[in-house]
Coordinates of C-alpha atoms in Angstrom, one line a residue:
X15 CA -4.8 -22.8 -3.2
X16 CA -5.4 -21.0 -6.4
X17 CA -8.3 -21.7 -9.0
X18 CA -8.8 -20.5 -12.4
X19 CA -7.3 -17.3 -12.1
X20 CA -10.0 -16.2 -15.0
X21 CA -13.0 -17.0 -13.4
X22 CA -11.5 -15.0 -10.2
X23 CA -11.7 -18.8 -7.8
X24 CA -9.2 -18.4 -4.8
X25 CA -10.0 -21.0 -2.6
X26 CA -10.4 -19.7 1.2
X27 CA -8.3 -21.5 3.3
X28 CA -10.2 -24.2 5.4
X29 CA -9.2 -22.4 8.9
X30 CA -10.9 -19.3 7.7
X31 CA -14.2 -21.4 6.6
X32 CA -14.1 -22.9 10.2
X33 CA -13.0 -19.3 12.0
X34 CA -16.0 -17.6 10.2
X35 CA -18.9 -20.6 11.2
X36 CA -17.4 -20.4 14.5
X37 CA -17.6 -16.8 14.9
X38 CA -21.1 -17.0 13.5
X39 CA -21.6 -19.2 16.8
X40 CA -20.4 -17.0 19.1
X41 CA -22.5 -14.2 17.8
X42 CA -25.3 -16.3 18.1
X43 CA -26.4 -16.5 14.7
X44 CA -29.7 -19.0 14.3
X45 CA -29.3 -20.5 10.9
X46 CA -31.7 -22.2 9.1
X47 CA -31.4 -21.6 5.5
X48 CA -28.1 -20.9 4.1
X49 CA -27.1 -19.8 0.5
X50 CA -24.0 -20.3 -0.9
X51 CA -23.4 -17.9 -3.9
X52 CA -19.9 -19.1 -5.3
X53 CA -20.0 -22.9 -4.2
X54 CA -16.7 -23.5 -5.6
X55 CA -15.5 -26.7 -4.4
X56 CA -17.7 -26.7 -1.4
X57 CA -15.8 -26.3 1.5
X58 CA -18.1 -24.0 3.2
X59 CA -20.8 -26.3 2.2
X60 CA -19.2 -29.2 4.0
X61 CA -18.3 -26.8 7.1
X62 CA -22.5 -25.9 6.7
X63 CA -23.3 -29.6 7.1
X64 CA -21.4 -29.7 10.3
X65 CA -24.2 -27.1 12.2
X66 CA -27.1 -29.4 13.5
X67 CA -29.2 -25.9 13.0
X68 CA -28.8 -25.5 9.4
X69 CA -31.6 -27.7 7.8
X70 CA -31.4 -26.4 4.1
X71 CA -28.2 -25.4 2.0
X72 CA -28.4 -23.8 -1.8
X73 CA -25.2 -23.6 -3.3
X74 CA -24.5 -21.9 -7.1
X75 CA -21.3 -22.4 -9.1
X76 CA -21.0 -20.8 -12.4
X77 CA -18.7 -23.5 -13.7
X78 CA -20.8 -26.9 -14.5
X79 CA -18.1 -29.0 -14.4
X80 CA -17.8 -28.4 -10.9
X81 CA -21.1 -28.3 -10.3
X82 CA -21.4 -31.7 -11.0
X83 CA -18.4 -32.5 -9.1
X84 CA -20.6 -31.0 -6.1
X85 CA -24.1 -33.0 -7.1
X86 CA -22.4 -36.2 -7.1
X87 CA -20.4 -35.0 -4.0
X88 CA -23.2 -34.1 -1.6
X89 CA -25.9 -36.3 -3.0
X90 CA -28.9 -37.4 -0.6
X91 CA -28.3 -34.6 1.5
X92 CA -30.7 -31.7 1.6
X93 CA -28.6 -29.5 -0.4
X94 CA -29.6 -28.4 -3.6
X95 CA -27.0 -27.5 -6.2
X96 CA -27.9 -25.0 -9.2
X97 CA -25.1 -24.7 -12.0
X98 CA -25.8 -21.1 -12.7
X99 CA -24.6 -17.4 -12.7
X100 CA -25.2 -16.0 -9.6
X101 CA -26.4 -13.0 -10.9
X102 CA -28.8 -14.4 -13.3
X103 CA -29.9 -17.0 -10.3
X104 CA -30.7 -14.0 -8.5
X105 CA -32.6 -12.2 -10.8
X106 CA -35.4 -14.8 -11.0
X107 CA -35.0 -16.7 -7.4
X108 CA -37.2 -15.2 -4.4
X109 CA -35.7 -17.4 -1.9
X110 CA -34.2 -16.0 1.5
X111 CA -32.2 -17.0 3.4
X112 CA -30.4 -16.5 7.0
X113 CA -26.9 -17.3 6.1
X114 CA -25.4 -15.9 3.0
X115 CA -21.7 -16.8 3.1
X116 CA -19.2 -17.7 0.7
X117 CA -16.0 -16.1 -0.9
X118 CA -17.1 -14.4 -4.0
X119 CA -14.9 -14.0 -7.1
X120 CA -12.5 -11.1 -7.3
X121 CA -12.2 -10.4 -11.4
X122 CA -11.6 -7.0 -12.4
X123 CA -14.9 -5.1 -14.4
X124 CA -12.4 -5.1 -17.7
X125 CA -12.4 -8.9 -17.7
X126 CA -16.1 -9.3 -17.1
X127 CA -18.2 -10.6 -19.8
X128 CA -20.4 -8.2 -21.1
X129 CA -23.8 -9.8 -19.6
X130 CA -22.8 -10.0 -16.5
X131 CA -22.2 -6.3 -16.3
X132 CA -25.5 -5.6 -17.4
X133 CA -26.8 -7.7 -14.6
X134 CA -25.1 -6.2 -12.6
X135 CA -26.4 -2.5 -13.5
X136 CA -29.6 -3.7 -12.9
X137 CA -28.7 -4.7 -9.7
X138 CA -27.3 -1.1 -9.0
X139 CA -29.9 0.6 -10.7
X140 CA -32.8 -1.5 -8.2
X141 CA -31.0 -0.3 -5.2
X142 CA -30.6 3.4 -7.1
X143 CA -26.6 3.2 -6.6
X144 CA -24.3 4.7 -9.2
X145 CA -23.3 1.7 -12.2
X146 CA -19.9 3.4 -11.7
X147 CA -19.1 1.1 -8.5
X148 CA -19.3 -1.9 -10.4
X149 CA -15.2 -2.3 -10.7
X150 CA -15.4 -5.6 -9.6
X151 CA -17.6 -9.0 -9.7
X152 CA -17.5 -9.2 -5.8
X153 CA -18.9 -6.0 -5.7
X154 CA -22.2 -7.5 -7.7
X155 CA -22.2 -10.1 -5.7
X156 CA -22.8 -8.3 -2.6
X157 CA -26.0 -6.2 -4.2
X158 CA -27.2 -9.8 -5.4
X159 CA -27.3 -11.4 -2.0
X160 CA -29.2 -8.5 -0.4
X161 CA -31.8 -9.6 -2.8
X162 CA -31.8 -13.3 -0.5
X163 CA -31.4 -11.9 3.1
X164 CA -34.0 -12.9 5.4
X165 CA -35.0 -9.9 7.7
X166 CA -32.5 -10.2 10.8
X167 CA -30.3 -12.5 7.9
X168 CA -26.3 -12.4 8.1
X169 CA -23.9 -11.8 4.7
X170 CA -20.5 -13.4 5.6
X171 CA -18.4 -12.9 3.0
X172 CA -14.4 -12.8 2.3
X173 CA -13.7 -9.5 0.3
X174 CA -10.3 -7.8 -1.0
X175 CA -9.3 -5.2 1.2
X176 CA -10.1 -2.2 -0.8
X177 CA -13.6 -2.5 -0.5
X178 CA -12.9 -0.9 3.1
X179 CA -11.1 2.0 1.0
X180 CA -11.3 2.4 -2.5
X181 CA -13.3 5.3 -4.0
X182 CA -15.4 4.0 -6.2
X183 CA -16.8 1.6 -3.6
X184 CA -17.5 4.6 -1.3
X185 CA -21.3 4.9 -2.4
X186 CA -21.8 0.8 -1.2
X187 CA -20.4 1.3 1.9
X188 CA -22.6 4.3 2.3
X189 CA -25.6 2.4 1.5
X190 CA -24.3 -0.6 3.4
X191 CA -24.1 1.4 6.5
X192 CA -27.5 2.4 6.1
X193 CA -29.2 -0.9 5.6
X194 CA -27.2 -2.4 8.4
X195 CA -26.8 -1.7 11.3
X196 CA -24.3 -4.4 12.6
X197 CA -21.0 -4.3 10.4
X198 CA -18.2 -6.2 11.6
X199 CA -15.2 -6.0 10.0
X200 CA -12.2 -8.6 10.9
X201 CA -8.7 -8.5 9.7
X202 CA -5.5 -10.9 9.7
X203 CA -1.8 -10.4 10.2
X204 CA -1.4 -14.0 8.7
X205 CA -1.9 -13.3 4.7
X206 CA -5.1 -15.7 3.6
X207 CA -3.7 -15.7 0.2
X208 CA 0.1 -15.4 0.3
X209 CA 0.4 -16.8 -3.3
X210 CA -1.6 -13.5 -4.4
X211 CA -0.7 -9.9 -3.7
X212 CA -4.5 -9.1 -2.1
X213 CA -5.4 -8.9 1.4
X214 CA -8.3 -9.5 2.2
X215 CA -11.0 -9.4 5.1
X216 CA -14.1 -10.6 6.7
X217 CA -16.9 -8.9 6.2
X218 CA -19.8 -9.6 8.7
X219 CA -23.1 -7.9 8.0
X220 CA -26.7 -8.0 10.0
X221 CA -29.6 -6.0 11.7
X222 CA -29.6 -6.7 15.5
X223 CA -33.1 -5.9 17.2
X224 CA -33.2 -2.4 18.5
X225 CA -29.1 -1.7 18.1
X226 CA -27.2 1.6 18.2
X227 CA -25.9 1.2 14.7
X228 CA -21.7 0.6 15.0
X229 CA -19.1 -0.9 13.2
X230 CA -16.7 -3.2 14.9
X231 CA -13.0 -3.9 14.1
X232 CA -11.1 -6.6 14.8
X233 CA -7.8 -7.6 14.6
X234 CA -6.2 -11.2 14.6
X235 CA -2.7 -12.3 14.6
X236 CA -3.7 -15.6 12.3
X237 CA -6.5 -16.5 10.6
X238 CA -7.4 -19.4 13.3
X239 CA -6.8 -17.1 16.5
X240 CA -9.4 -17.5 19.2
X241 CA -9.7 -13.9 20.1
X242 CA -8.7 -10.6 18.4
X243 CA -5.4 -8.6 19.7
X244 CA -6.9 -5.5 19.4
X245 CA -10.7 -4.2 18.7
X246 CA -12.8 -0.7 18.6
X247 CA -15.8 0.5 18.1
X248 CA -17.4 3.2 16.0
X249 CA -20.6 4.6 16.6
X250 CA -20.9 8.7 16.5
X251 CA -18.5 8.7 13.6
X252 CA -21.2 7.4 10.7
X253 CA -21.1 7.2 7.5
X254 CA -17.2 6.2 7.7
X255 CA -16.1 7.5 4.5
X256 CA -13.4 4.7 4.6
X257 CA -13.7 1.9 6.9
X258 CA -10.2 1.3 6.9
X259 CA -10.4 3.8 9.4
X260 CA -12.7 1.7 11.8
X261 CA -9.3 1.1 13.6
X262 CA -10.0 4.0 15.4
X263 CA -11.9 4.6 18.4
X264 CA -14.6 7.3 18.3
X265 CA -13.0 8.9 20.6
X266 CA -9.8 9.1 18.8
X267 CA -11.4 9.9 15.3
X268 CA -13.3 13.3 17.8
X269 CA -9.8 14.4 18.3
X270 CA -8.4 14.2 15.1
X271 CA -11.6 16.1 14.1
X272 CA -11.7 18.5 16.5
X273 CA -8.0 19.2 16.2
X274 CA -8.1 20.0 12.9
X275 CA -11.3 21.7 11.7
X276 CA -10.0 25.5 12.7
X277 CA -6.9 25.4 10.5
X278 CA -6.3 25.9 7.2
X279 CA -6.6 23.2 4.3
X280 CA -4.1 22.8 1.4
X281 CA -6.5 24.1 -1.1
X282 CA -6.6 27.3 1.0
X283 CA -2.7 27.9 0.9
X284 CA -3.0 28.1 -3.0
X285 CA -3.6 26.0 -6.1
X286 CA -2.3 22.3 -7.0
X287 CA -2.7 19.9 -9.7
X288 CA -0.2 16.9 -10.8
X289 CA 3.0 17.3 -12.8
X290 CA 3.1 16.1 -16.3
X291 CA 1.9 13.5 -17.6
X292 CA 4.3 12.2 -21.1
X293 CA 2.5 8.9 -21.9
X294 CA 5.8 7.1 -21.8
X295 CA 8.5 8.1 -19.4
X296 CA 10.8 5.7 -20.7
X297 CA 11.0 7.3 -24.1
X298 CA 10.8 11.1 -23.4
X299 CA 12.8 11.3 -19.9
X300 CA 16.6 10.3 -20.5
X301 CA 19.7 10.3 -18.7
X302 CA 22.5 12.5 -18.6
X303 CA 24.5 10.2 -21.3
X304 CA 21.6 9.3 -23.3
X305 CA 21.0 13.6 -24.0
X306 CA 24.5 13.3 -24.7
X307 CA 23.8 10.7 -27.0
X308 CA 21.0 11.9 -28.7
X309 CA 22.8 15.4 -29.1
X310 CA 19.3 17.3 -27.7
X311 CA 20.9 19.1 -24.7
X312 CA 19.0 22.2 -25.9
X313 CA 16.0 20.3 -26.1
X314 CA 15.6 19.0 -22.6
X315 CA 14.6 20.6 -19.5
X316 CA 15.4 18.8 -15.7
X317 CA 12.5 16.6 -14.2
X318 CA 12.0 14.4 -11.2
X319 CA 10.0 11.0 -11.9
X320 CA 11.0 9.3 -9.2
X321 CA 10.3 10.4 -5.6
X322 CA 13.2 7.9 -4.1
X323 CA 15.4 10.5 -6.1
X324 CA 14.3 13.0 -3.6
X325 CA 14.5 11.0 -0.1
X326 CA 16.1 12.8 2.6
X327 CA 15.9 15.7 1.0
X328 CA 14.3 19.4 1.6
X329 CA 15.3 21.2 -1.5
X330 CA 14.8 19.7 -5.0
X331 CA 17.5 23.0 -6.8
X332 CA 20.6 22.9 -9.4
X333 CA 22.5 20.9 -6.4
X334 CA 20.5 18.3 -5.8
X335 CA 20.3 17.6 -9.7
X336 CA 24.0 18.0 -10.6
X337 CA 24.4 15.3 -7.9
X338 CA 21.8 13.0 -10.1
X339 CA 23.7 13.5 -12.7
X340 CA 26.4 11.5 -11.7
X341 CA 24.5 8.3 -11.4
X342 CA 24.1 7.8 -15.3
X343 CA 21.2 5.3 -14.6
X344 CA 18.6 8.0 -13.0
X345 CA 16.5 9.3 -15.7
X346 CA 16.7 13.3 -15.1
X347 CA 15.8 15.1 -18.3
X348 CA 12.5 15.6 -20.4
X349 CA 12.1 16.1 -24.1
X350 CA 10.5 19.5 -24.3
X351 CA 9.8 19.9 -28.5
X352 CA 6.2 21.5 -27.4
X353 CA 5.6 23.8 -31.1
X354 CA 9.1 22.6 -32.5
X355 CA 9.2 21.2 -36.2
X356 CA 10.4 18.0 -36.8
X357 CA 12.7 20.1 -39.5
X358 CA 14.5 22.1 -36.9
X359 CA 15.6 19.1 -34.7
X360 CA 19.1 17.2 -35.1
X361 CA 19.1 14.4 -37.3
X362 CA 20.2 11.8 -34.2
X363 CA 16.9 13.2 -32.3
X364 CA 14.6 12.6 -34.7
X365 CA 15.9 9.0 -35.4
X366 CA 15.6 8.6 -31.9
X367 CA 12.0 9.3 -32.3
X368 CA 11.3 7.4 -35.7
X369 CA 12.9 4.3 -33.6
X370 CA 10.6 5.2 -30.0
X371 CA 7.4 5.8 -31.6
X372 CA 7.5 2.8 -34.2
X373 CA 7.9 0.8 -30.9
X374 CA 5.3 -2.1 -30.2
X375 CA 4.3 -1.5 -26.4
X376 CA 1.2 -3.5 -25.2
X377 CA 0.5 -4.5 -28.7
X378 CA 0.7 -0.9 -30.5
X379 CA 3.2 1.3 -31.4
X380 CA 3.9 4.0 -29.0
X381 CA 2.8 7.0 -30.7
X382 CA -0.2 5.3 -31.3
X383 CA -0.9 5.2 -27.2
X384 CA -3.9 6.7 -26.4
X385 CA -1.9 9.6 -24.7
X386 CA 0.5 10.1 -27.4
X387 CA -1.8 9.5 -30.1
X388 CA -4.0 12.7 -28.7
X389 CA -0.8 15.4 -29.8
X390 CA 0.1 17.1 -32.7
X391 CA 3.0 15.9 -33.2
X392 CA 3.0 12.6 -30.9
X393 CA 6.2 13.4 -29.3
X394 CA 4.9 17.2 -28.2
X395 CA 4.5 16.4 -24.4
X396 CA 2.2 19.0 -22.9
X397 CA 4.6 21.1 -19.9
X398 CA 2.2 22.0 -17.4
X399 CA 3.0 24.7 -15.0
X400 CA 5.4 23.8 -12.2
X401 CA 5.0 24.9 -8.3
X402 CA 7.6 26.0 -5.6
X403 CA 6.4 23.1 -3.6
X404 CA 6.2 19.3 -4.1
X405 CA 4.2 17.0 -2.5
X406 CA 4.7 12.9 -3.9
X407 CA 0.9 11.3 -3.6
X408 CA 2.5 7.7 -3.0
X409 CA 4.8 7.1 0.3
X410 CA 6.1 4.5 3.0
X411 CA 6.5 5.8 6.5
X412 CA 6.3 9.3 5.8
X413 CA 5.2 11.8 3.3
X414 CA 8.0 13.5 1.1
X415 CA 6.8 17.1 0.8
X416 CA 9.7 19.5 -0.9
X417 CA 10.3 23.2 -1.9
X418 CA 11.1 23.1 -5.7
X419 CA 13.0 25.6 -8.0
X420 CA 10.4 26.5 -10.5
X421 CA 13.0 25.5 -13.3
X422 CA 12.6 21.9 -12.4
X423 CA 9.9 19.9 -13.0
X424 CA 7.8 16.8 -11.8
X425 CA 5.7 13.6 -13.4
X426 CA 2.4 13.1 -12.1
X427 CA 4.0 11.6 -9.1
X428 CA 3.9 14.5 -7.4
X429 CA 1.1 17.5 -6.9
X430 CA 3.0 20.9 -7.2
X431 CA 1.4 23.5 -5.8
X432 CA 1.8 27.3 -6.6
X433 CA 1.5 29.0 -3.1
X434 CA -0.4 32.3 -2.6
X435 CA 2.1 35.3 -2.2
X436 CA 1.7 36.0 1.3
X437 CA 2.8 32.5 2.1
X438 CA 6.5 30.7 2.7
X439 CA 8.0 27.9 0.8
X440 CA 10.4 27.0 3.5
X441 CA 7.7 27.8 6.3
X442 CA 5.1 25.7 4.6
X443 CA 7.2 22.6 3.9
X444 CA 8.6 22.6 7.4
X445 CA 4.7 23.0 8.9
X446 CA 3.6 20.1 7.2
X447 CA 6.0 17.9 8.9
X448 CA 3.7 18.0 12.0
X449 CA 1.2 14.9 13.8
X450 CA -1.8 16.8 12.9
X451 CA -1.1 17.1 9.3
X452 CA 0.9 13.8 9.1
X453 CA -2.0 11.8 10.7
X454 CA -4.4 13.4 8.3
X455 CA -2.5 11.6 5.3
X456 CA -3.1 8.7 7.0
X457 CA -6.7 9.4 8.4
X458 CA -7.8 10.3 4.3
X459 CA -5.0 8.3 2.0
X460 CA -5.8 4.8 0.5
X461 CA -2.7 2.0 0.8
X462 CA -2.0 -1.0 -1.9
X463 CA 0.0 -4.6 -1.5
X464 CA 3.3 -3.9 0.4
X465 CA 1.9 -0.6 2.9
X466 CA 2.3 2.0 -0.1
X467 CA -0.1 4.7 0.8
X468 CA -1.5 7.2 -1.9
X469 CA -3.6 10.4 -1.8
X470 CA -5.8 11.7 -5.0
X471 CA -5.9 14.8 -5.8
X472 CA -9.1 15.8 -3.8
X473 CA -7.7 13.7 -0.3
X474 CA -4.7 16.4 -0.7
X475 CA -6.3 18.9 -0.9
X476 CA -8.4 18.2 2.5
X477 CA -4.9 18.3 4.4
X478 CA -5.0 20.6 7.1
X479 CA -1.8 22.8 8.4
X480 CA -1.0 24.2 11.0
X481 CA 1.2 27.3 9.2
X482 CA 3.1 30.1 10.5
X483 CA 6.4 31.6 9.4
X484 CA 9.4 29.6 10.5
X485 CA 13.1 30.9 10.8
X486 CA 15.3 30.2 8.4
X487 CA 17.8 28.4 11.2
X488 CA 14.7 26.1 12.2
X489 CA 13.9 25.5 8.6
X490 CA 18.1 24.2 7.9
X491 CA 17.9 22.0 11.0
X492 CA 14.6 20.3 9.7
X493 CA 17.1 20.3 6.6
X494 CA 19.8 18.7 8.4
X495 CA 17.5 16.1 10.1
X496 CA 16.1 14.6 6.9
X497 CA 19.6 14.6 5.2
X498 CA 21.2 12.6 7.9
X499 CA 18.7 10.3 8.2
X500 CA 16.8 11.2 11.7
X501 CA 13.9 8.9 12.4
X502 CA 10.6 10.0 11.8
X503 CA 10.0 10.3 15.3
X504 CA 12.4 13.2 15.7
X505 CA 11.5 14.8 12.6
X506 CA 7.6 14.6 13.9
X507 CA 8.9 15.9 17.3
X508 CA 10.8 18.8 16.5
X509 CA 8.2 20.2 14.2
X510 CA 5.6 19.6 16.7
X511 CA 7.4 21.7 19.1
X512 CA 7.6 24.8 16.9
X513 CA 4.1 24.4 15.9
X514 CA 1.0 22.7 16.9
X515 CA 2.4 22.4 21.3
X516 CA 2.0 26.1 21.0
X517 CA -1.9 25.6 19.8
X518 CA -2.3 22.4 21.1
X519 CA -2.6 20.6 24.4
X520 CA 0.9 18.1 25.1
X521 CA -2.0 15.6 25.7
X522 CA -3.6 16.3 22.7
X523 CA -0.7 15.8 20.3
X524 CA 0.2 12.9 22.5
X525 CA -2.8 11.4 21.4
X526 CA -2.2 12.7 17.3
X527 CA 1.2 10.6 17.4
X528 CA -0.5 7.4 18.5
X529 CA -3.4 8.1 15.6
X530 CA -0.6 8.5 13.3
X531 CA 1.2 5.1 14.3
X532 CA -1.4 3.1 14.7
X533 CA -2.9 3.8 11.0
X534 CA 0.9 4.0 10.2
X535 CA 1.7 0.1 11.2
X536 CA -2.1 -0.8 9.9
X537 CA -0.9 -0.2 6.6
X538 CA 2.6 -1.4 6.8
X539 CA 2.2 -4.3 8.9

């Protein structure tokens, strides 16, 4: 059930709130104090009362009305409700507490107000973290509990997924793998929230006496499953620079390591940097019969902007783009008027762009976006230089890595690269297509709602490959393969065996495809 989407309240299903105080049993967790830091409408207050061990509960809801709700609610009972920000409670309170567990609000920094943000860099600049990793409240609310946890004290909180991934949260995890060092990290096929496009998790945090420090994931078909379907353990492996990656076994993350680390990286193979950027793709990328239209056929030059434009395909040249063509919905050419005057452009284009930029978008006029805004004139999109290879930071199942004609050009969708001389197109593209490399994407990308995985610029960049010159027969069956649709599995294979099974152990890139495919169905499942 959902709660005043403004004040970030999503109510946590009452089978997690009874899954998490019965896993807090089986860990053998002695409570006696317990804090709850968004009380909500107390469900994990009521679950609390049910544990003959808890003696005293604190619970602190922002919003007073509910508050009250939860005074008159759980009156002559030792729990004390305080209507309060959490943040500002915490800043005065000295309390601890063994049991800090709750489902904190999930509002993006933008939406914030102001105070609490300031709160919140006090709290960052007390544990001497970065103010930058405040993105979100739930990420204050974790550095506000700490504040409250008795010595051998356990946080149990329900988080959004990307705190096991995103970058800017990198730094807590850090810091939260060396203040704990018992992390347990449980996940759900069933969605908690399916009205909501965020996953979530259970986070599981405490120091056990005289512990190896690890981090344990776990894996349940529902969210009231007795026992996890799958679980591993990492312990060599720390700091985990994503703990989306906990998945693996130590073992397993050693041999992706040690795989790896003697061949080349992508930044090594040349230079790459993201296509360009317009600042409204809708208005400065048009079809065949809108050029047509407009009358600025000498005024365009060919660009890809969508990668499913490109799927199945080796070669983004003149071909694949004449075929485009034909579909009059695909949006294939960019306005190039870089250092033209608006005096030397036809009279239909520049209506065009009287019409476009006097546009309300998001409650200004186009060429008053921030991007367009920035140019002399608005409309002058910036043409970055283009690469002879391709590589689209956001895919499904597989990557979609292409050799370009330098004549056609990319959005920031893709990273072009611009390979040293001594190197391949055609041998490069067809390397990449290999486990090592392929589980790498996995191993360093970040994934969103529906599976989509992503890779920044730097995570790119950290790709290994495994290159060598390929024939040009070997490089038009890969061709061949991807245009008629052959599964990934084949695709994987047959690149595999004209590169890494003549460096590699078949054990050893046994074990790459299963890395691949079990991050692979993490994401997408």
């Amino acid at each position: 059930m959902i709660s005043n989407k403004k004040t970030g309240s999503y109510y946590t299903p009452i089978k997690t709130v009874r899954f998490m105080y019965k896993y807090l049993e089986s860990q053998k967790n002695w409570v006696c104090d317990m804090l709850e830091p968004s009380a909500g409408d107390g469900r994990f207050i009521e679950q609390g009362l049910k544990n003959d061990t808890i003696s005293k509960i604190v619970g602190v809801e922002l919003v007073k009305e509910k508050a009250e709700i939860l005074l008159q609610r759980f009156m002559g009972k030792n729990i004390h409700i305080i209507s309060k920000d959490f943040l500002e409670f915490s800043l005065y309170s000295k309390e601890k507490y063994d049991l800090i567990i709750g489902n904190p609000p999930y509002i993006n920094k933008k939406n914030i107000e102001p105070v609490f943000v300031e709160r919140a860099y006090t709290l960052c600049k007390q544990y001497n973290l970065p103010k930058g990793i405040v993105q979100n409240a739930w990420v204050a609310f974790i550095l506000a509990s700490l504040s409250h946890l008795a010595a051998k004290g356990v946080l149990f909180f329900v988080l959004p997924i990307e705190l096991l991934q995103v970058q800017y949260a990198e730094k807590l995890r850090v810091f939260l793998e060396k203040n704990f060092n018992t992390i347990h990290i449980l996940t759900f096929d069933e969605k908690m929230f399916p009205e909501i496009e965020q996953n979530t998790c259970l986070l599981y945090l405490t120091n056990c006496k005289e512990k190896t420090p690890y981090i344990d994931y776990k894996q349940y078909k529902k969210l009231d499953s007795e026992k996890p379907y799958s679980t591993s353990k990492i312990q060599r492996n720390k700091p985990l620079e994503k703990w989306t990656n906990a998945i693996l076994s130590d073992d397993e993350i050693d041999v992706l390591r040690r795989l790896s680390k003697n061949l080349p990286t992508i930044s090594e193979f040349g230079n790459s940097a993201p296509g360009i950027v317009t600042g409204a793709n809708n208005v400065f990328i048009l079809t065949k019969a809108e050029v047509k239209k407009i009358g600025c056929e000498k005024f365009v030059i060919p660009i890809i902007s969508r990668s499913n434009s490109v799927q199945g395909h080796l070669y983004i040249d003149e071909v694949l783009i004449k075929g485009l063509e034909a579909d009059n919905r695909v949006k294939l050419f960019l306005l190039n008027l870089s250092g033209i005057e608006e005096k030397c452009l036809p009279p239909k284009l520049i209506g065009y762009l009287k019409k476009e930029g006097n546009r309300i978008r998001n409650g200004k006029k186009i060429k008053d976006g921030y991007k367009c805004s920035r140019r002399k004139p608005w409309y002058a999109v910036p043409i970055v230089p283009t690469g002879e290879v391709v590589f689209f930071k956001r895919y499904d199942k597989v990557p979609r890595i292409c050799v370009k004609s330098k004549e056609i050009y990319t959005t920031d969708i893709a990273y072009n690269m611009r390979l040293k001389l001594q190197y391949d197109a055609d041998s490069f593209v067809f390397c990449f297509y290999n486990s090592c490399t392929l589980a790498l994407c996995e191993y360093w990308g970040r994934y969103y709602a529906g599976g989509v995985s992503e890779l920044t610029p730097t995570e790119f960049k950290k790709l290994c490959v495994p290159y060598e010159y390929i024939d040009k027969e070997k490089v038009e069956y890969l061709r061949n393969l991807l245009l008629r649709g052959a599964s990934v599995d084949e695709v994987v294979s047959y690149v595999d065996n004209e590169t890494i099974l003549k460096e590699f152990s078949k054990e050893d890139v046994n074990r790459l495809k299963k890395i691949r495919k079990k991050l692979m169905y993490r994401r997408l499942s």
